[in-house]
Amino acid sequence: MKSGNSLYAGLAALALGCGQVAYADSGGTAVDGAAIADESQGANWLSYGRTYSEKRFSPLAQITDANVSRLGVDWYLDLPDARMLVNTPLVVDGVLYFEAGYNVVHAVDAATGAVLWQYDPQVIETAGERLRIMWDQSRGLAFWKGKVYSATIDGRLIALDAATGKELWNVMTVDPEQPFFITGAPRVFKGKVVIGNGGTELGPIRGYLTAYDAETGEQAWRFFTVPGNPADGFEDEAQAMAAKTWTGEWWKYGGGGTVWHGITYDPELDLLYIGTGNGAPWNQRIRSPGGGDNLFLCSVVALDPDTGEYRWHYQTVPGETWDYNSNMDIVLADLEIEGRTVKALMHAPKNGFFYVIDRETGKLVSAEPFGHITWATHVDMETGRPVEVEGSRYEDHREEVWPGPVGVHSWHPMSYNPGTGLVYIPSIDLSGDYIDEGIDVEKWESPHWAFDAGVEPFKNDIATDAGTSSLKAWDPVKQELVWERANPGAWNSGTLTTAGNLVFQGQADGLLKAYKADTGEEVLSFEIGAGISAPTISYTVDGRQHIALLVGWGGSMAAVGGSLNAQHGWAYKAQMRRLISFSLHGTASLPEAAPPVIPRPITAPHFKVDQALATKGELTYAKVCMFCHGTGVVSGGFAPDLRASAVVPSSISFAEVMRGSRKAMGMPSFSDLSGEELKELQHYVRGEAAPKDVP
């Protein structure tokens, strides 16, 4: 629904009259740099990680480890049009803001859940055929001086009036002719709003971060994370420096390094830290055949927030070749280490090492493994470089490596509790098979709106027991595990920690858990009725502390995870997605949840699979369908399981859907596929629907 709808405009006006206004002119909070930096206030949740430090620590202590078992539902809001919900809501003066579906922004009364306004950026209509690379997910919004900022999956940055939802400005941040997308949350500081992008595996992408004027949307600066073609000249000295670490003609492949998540501003040192992504393609033998560190891939880079100029960097994976990006969250804290106070930056990227870095200088303080890894033995403290295990670069063209592309820690945010001194990390244990024996590295070309990482495509289903996950409490000073709690499956949500000695985390089995932050003792297990991927937040309204979260199975593994994630039963549109708020006074009841659903392949006796056609269709599926419908044609829950689809056996219906008849539902058009390719794809999908493939 558009923001101009009279009903929502009326509700917004009512909210203004009640004093629930998100800007200072009416006596509310002036959301500026000082407000976002304030660690002491807990009534609001003003930024993705609550404050600039990204600690995700709430100083509220009304809810404690002694009374959290009394937590009850205050209100809930059904979101029937949403699928993936991984958003961190913002709360400003009693109004809660979040995104659901294709970047539809909602403002609701944080005390009751009543909708105040909605804004629909019409992503499906704007994206056109670019819809083929997009999931309907966003990790968060930004807020600054009465404006809400949304970064849409199709690459736009939009400023909205926080009181009414009226669009104020709208800019395209990417080249629409390239397969960029945005899933990350913008950040705002010093009158600028910054955003990066993703898309590395889908085309010749060169990563960058852009800053825009928060008032006008005018571009202020842009920093590229990998150098371009030397023949075109370099944008700055940092690009010239980075180019010395690349070989071959890397610019033909883009290089990668996208900034799709980790962004942290440090108001004390006035530095902006960004985490950078993996290479494009993953396989370094293609993009940089002579080796090299390939800066600034897999790095934490410090920038001047006013100009975007390079200040320092630390690279976690030189010459990255496993999709080990460093886009994971960057948390700031002052740590007492060996008798001195270190202004620390804490980072737990995919590669499995927990890093403590001096954020003033970029110098490594410590690094230790916090999960199962086989690609490296340790980090050399003299050089700051990982010591790699021979063969882990799949030099013999095939290797099983821990961790795989999902990483030991993905985008799900960790949290830091100053009281316990512990970091709470959503951890994953899942290997990856890296194979390039069928890849001609000299003739390989970047894909065009299709998945190709320069390694053999993921063709097989992922078994239900292929991986595990856990919540780990990590001491960043001693660099050791303090406690750990096993989670179901291999995909879990981010964490929230509070002054009430609590850690909250949602699980893949639909349970919201709370633990004592110091010991890990479980003190709450609340059945939600659907898989949880989004992190929890806390806020107050009228003196009452609330715990809120969005419930909706989401993220990359909900799309591509196969049976490993399908086993939970959070199938496409099988359960209601919703926003839920809890307090110690909550007495509401959630509706009875729809039961878990495991899609079963349908029989089609009239359809005879031609194995020769199916073999050809396997590669097409891996490139253009697996991204949403899952490995081995087993949906993780984001999109329909095609083995159970009555559309596929009908050549006419299948072609209509593939040509865009269900675009309004989020199904893209694949107009570039020939009739023969559609036939091959159809036979492959039906071949995978054989009884042997039932999970």
PDB file of N, CA, C and O in Angstrom, residues 1-5 7-9 11-13 15 95-98 104-109 114-120 141 143 148 160-166:
ATOM      1  N   MET A   1       0.845  -1.195   0.000  1.00  0.00           N
ATOM      2  CA  MET A   1       0.000   0.000   0.000  1.00  0.00           C
ATOM      3  C   MET A   1       0.877   1.240   0.000  1.00  0.00           C
ATOM      4  O   MET A   1       1.860   1.323   0.724  1.00  0.00           O
ATOM      5  N   LYS A   2       0.549   2.212  -0.782  1.00  0.00           N
ATOM      6  CA  LYS A   2       1.332   3.434  -0.878  1.00  0.00           C
ATOM      7  C   LYS A   2       1.213   4.267   0.395  1.00  0.00           C
ATOM      8  O   LYS A   2       0.203   4.238   1.096  1.00  0.00           O
ATOM      9  N   SER A   3       2.222   5.103   0.641  1.00  0.00           N
ATOM     10  CA  SER A   3       2.220   5.901   1.861  1.00  0.00           C
ATOM     11  C   SER A   3       1.155   6.981   1.837  1.00  0.00           C
ATOM     12  O   SER A   3       0.769   7.499   2.874  1.00  0.00           O
ATOM     13  N   GLY A   4       0.637   7.345   0.681  1.00  0.00           N
ATOM     14  CA  GLY A   4      -0.352   8.401   0.602  1.00  0.00           C
ATOM     15  C   GLY A   4      -1.756   7.957   0.952  1.00  0.00           C
ATOM     16  O   GLY A   4      -2.683   8.767   0.953  1.00  0.00           O
ATOM     17  N   ASN A   5      -1.969   6.688   1.251  1.00  0.00           N
ATOM     18  CA  ASN A   5      -3.300   6.185   1.605  1.00  0.00           C
ATOM     19  C   ASN A   5      -3.861   6.979   2.782  1.00  0.00           C
ATOM     20  O   ASN A   5      -3.201   7.204   3.785  1.00  0.00           O
ATOM     21  N   LEU A   7      -6.061   6.340   5.101  1.00  0.00           N
ATOM     22  CA  LEU A   7      -6.167   5.670   6.388  1.00  0.00           C
ATOM     23  C   LEU A   7      -4.859   5.775   7.149  1.00  0.00           C
ATOM     24  O   LEU A   7      -4.828   6.142   8.329  1.00  0.00           O
ATOM     25  N   TYR A   8      -3.746   5.464   6.456  1.00  0.00           N
ATOM     26  CA  TYR A   8      -2.457   5.495   7.134  1.00  0.00           C
ATOM     27  C   TYR A   8      -2.025   6.921   7.447  1.00  0.00           C
ATOM     28  O   TYR A   8      -1.394   7.187   8.461  1.00  0.00           O
ATOM     29  N   ALA A   9      -2.384   7.856   6.571  1.00  0.00           N
ATOM     30  CA  ALA A   9      -2.066   9.253   6.854  1.00  0.00           C
ATOM     31  C   ALA A   9      -2.802   9.715   8.104  1.00  0.00           C
ATOM     32  O   ALA A   9      -2.264  10.436   8.949  1.00  0.00           O
ATOM     33  N   LEU A  11      -3.814   7.789  10.634  1.00  0.00           N
ATOM     34  CA  LEU A  11      -3.194   7.160  11.801  1.00  0.00           C
ATOM     35  C   LEU A  11      -1.901   7.860  12.177  1.00  0.00           C
ATOM     36  O   LEU A  11      -1.573   8.019  13.350  1.00  0.00           O
ATOM     37  N   ALA A  12      -1.137   8.263  11.142  1.00  0.00           N
ATOM     38  CA  ALA A  12       0.112   8.980  11.406  1.00  0.00           C
ATOM     39  C   ALA A  12      -0.180  10.299  12.110  1.00  0.00           C
ATOM     40  O   ALA A  12       0.514  10.699  13.046  1.00  0.00           O
ATOM     41  N   ALA A  13      -1.237  10.983  11.667  1.00  0.00           N
ATOM     42  CA  ALA A  13      -1.604  12.241  12.307  1.00  0.00           C
ATOM     43  C   ALA A  13      -2.007  12.019  13.761  1.00  0.00           C
ATOM     44  O   ALA A  13      -1.687  12.808  14.648  1.00  0.00           O
ATOM     45  N   ALA A  15      -0.886   9.644  15.659  1.00  0.00           N
ATOM     46  CA  ALA A  15       0.350   9.398  16.404  1.00  0.00           C
ATOM     47  C   ALA A  15       1.036  10.695  16.761  1.00  0.00           C
ATOM     48  O   ALA A  15       1.579  10.859  17.857  1.00  0.00           O
ATOM     49  N   VAL A  95       7.638   4.640  18.305  1.00  0.00           N
ATOM     50  CA  VAL A  95       7.280   4.186  16.964  1.00  0.00           C
ATOM     51  C   VAL A  95       8.336   3.184  16.505  1.00  0.00           C
ATOM     52  O   VAL A  95       9.540   3.442  16.610  1.00  0.00           O
ATOM     53  N   LEU A  96       7.870   2.041  16.020  1.00  0.00           N
ATOM     54  CA  LEU A  96       8.764   0.985  15.566  1.00  0.00           C
ATOM     55  C   LEU A  96       8.730   0.936  14.038  1.00  0.00           C
ATOM     56  O   LEU A  96       7.654   0.907  13.429  1.00  0.00           O
ATOM     57  N   TYR A  97       9.922   0.948  13.412  1.00  0.00           N
ATOM     58  CA  TYR A  97      10.056   0.960  11.956  1.00  0.00           C
ATOM     59  C   TYR A  97      10.764  -0.319  11.499  1.00  0.00           C
ATOM     60  O   TYR A  97      11.763  -0.725  12.087  1.00  0.00           O
ATOM     61  N   PHE A  98      10.249  -0.923  10.431  1.00  0.00           N
ATOM     62  CA  PHE A  98      10.903  -2.109   9.907  1.00  0.00           C
ATOM     63  C   PHE A  98      10.503  -2.299   8.447  1.00  0.00           C
ATOM     64  O   PHE A  98       9.591  -1.623   7.939  1.00  0.00           O
ATOM     65  N   VAL A 104       9.038  -3.121   1.748  1.00  0.00           N
ATOM     66  CA  VAL A 104       7.901  -2.323   2.190  1.00  0.00           C
ATOM     67  C   VAL A 104       8.189  -1.844   3.613  1.00  0.00           C
ATOM     68  O   VAL A 104       8.362  -2.657   4.530  1.00  0.00           O
ATOM     69  N   VAL A 105       8.274  -0.536   3.803  1.00  0.00           N
ATOM     70  CA  VAL A 105       8.596   0.046   5.100  1.00  0.00           C
ATOM     71  C   VAL A 105       7.306   0.224   5.897  1.00  0.00           C
ATOM     72  O   VAL A 105       6.307   0.723   5.383  1.00  0.00           O
ATOM     73  N   HIS A 106       7.349  -0.216   7.157  1.00  0.00           N
ATOM     74  CA  HIS A 106       6.200  -0.105   8.054  1.00  0.00           C
ATOM     75  C   HIS A 106       6.581   0.764   9.256  1.00  0.00           C
ATOM     76  O   HIS A 106       7.690   0.650   9.791  1.00  0.00           O
ATOM     77  N   ALA A 107       5.663   1.587   9.682  1.00  0.00           N
ATOM     78  CA  ALA A 107       5.782   2.296  10.955  1.00  0.00           C
ATOM     79  C   ALA A 107       4.600   1.867  11.813  1.00  0.00           C
ATOM     80  O   ALA A 107       3.441   1.972  11.380  1.00  0.00           O
ATOM     81  N   VAL A 108       4.871   1.361  13.021  1.00  0.00           N
ATOM     82  CA  VAL A 108       3.796   0.894  13.887  1.00  0.00           C
ATOM     83  C   VAL A 108       3.962   1.466  15.284  1.00  0.00           C
ATOM     84  O   VAL A 108       5.071   1.832  15.707  1.00  0.00           O
ATOM     85  N   ASP A 109       2.859   1.546  15.994  1.00  0.00           N
ATOM     86  CA  ASP A 109       2.877   1.959  17.386  1.00  0.00           C
ATOM     87  C   ASP A 109       3.583   0.863  18.184  1.00  0.00           C
ATOM     88  O   ASP A 109       3.117  -0.278  18.236  1.00  0.00           O
ATOM     89  N   ALA A 114      -0.272  -1.201  16.306  1.00  0.00           N
ATOM     90  CA  ALA A 114      -1.143  -0.573  15.306  1.00  0.00           C
ATOM     91  C   ALA A 114      -0.300   0.055  14.203  1.00  0.00           C
ATOM     92  O   ALA A 114       0.679   0.761  14.475  1.00  0.00           O
ATOM     93  N   VAL A 115      -0.672  -0.205  12.959  1.00  0.00           N
ATOM     94  CA  VAL A 115       0.080   0.330  11.821  1.00  0.00           C
ATOM     95  C   VAL A 115      -0.209   1.820  11.668  1.00  0.00           C
ATOM     96  O   VAL A 115      -1.369   2.251  11.626  1.00  0.00           O
ATOM     97  N   LEU A 116       0.848   2.613  11.583  1.00  0.00           N
ATOM     98  CA  LEU A 116       0.723   4.059  11.409  1.00  0.00           C
ATOM     99  C   LEU A 116       0.814   4.446   9.932  1.00  0.00           C
ATOM    100  O   LEU A 116       0.054   5.272   9.453  1.00  0.00           O
ATOM    101  N   TRP A 117       1.775   3.865   9.230  1.00  0.00           N
ATOM    102  CA  TRP A 117       1.865   4.059   7.781  1.00  0.00           C
ATOM    103  C   TRP A 117       2.708   2.964   7.159  1.00  0.00           C
ATOM    104  O   TRP A 117       3.442   2.256   7.857  1.00  0.00           O
ATOM    105  N   GLN A 118       2.561   2.817   5.850  1.00  0.00           N
ATOM    106  CA  GLN A 118       3.392   1.908   5.065  1.00  0.00           C
ATOM    107  C   GLN A 118       3.873   2.644   3.823  1.00  0.00           C
ATOM    108  O   GLN A 118       3.184   3.533   3.308  1.00  0.00           O
ATOM    109  N   TYR A 119       5.041   2.248   3.367  1.00  0.00           N
ATOM    110  CA  TYR A 119       5.569   2.788   2.110  1.00  0.00           C
ATOM    111  C   TYR A 119       6.068   1.624   1.266  1.00  0.00           C
ATOM    112  O   TYR A 119       6.904   0.828   1.714  1.00  0.00           O
ATOM    113  N   ASP A 120       5.551   1.504   0.058  1.00  0.00           N
ATOM    114  CA  ASP A 120       5.931   0.436  -0.860  1.00  0.00           C
ATOM    115  C   ASP A 120       6.744   1.023  -2.005  1.00  0.00           C
ATOM    116  O   ASP A 120       6.211   1.795  -2.814  1.00  0.00           O
ATOM    117  N   LEU A 141      16.999  -0.658   8.424  1.00  0.00           N
ATOM    118  CA  LEU A 141      16.817   0.728   8.016  1.00  0.00           C
ATOM    119  C   LEU A 141      17.812   1.610   8.763  1.00  0.00           C
ATOM    120  O   LEU A 141      18.547   1.139   9.640  1.00  0.00           O
ATOM    121  N   PHE A 143      18.036   5.846  10.512  1.00  0.00           N
ATOM    122  CA  PHE A 143      17.208   6.974  10.959  1.00  0.00           C
ATOM    123  C   PHE A 143      18.114   8.162  11.248  1.00  0.00           C
ATOM    124  O   PHE A 143      19.191   8.013  11.842  1.00  0.00           O
ATOM    125  N   VAL A 148      13.639   8.403   7.692  1.00  0.00           N
ATOM    126  CA  VAL A 148      13.933   6.981   7.645  1.00  0.00           C
ATOM    127  C   VAL A 148      14.566   6.681   6.299  1.00  0.00           C
ATOM    128  O   VAL A 148      14.091   7.156   5.261  1.00  0.00           O
ATOM    129  N   LEU A 160      12.581   8.799   3.607  1.00  0.00           N
ATOM    130  CA  LEU A 160      11.162   8.971   3.895  1.00  0.00           C
ATOM    131  C   LEU A 160      10.974   9.884   5.099  1.00  0.00           C
ATOM    132  O   LEU A 160      11.804   9.901   6.017  1.00  0.00           O
ATOM    133  N   ASP A 161       9.881  10.621   5.100  1.00  0.00           N
ATOM    134  CA  ASP A 161       9.504  11.394   6.275  1.00  0.00           C
ATOM    135  C   ASP A 161       9.052  10.406   7.348  1.00  0.00           C
ATOM    136  O   ASP A 161       8.134   9.611   7.134  1.00  0.00           O
ATOM    137  N   ALA A 162       9.699  10.446   8.508  1.00  0.00           N
ATOM    138  CA  ALA A 162       9.411   9.455   9.555  1.00  0.00           C
ATOM    139  C   ALA A 162       8.004   9.579  10.121  1.00  0.00           C
ATOM    140  O   ALA A 162       7.445   8.599  10.617  1.00  0.00           O
ATOM    141  N   ALA A 163       7.392  10.756  10.035  1.00  0.00           N
ATOM    142  CA  ALA A 163       6.065  10.950  10.609  1.00  0.00           C
ATOM    143  C   ALA A 163       4.953  10.474   9.690  1.00  0.00           C
ATOM    144  O   ALA A 163       3.906  10.025  10.159  1.00  0.00           O
ATOM    145  N   THR A 164       5.165  10.553   8.379  1.00  0.00           N
ATOM    146  CA  THR A 164       4.082  10.257   7.434  1.00  0.00           C
ATOM    147  C   THR A 164       4.410   9.161   6.429  1.00  0.00           C
ATOM    148  O   THR A 164       3.501   8.633   5.781  1.00  0.00           O
ATOM    149  N   GLY A 165       5.688   8.825   6.247  1.00  0.00           N
ATOM    150  CA  GLY A 165       6.080   7.861   5.232  1.00  0.00           C
ATOM    151  C   GLY A 165       6.185   8.460   3.853  1.00  0.00           C
ATOM    152  O   GLY A 165       6.401   7.738   2.868  1.00  0.00           O
ATOM    153  N   LYS A 166       6.073   9.763   3.726  1.00  0.00           N
ATOM    154  CA  LYS A 166       6.175  10.420   2.426  1.00  0.00           C
ATOM    155  C   LYS A 166       7.602  10.325   1.897  1.00  0.00           C
ATOM    156  O   LYS A 166       8.565  10.559   2.619  1.00  0.00           O
TER     157      LYS A 166
END
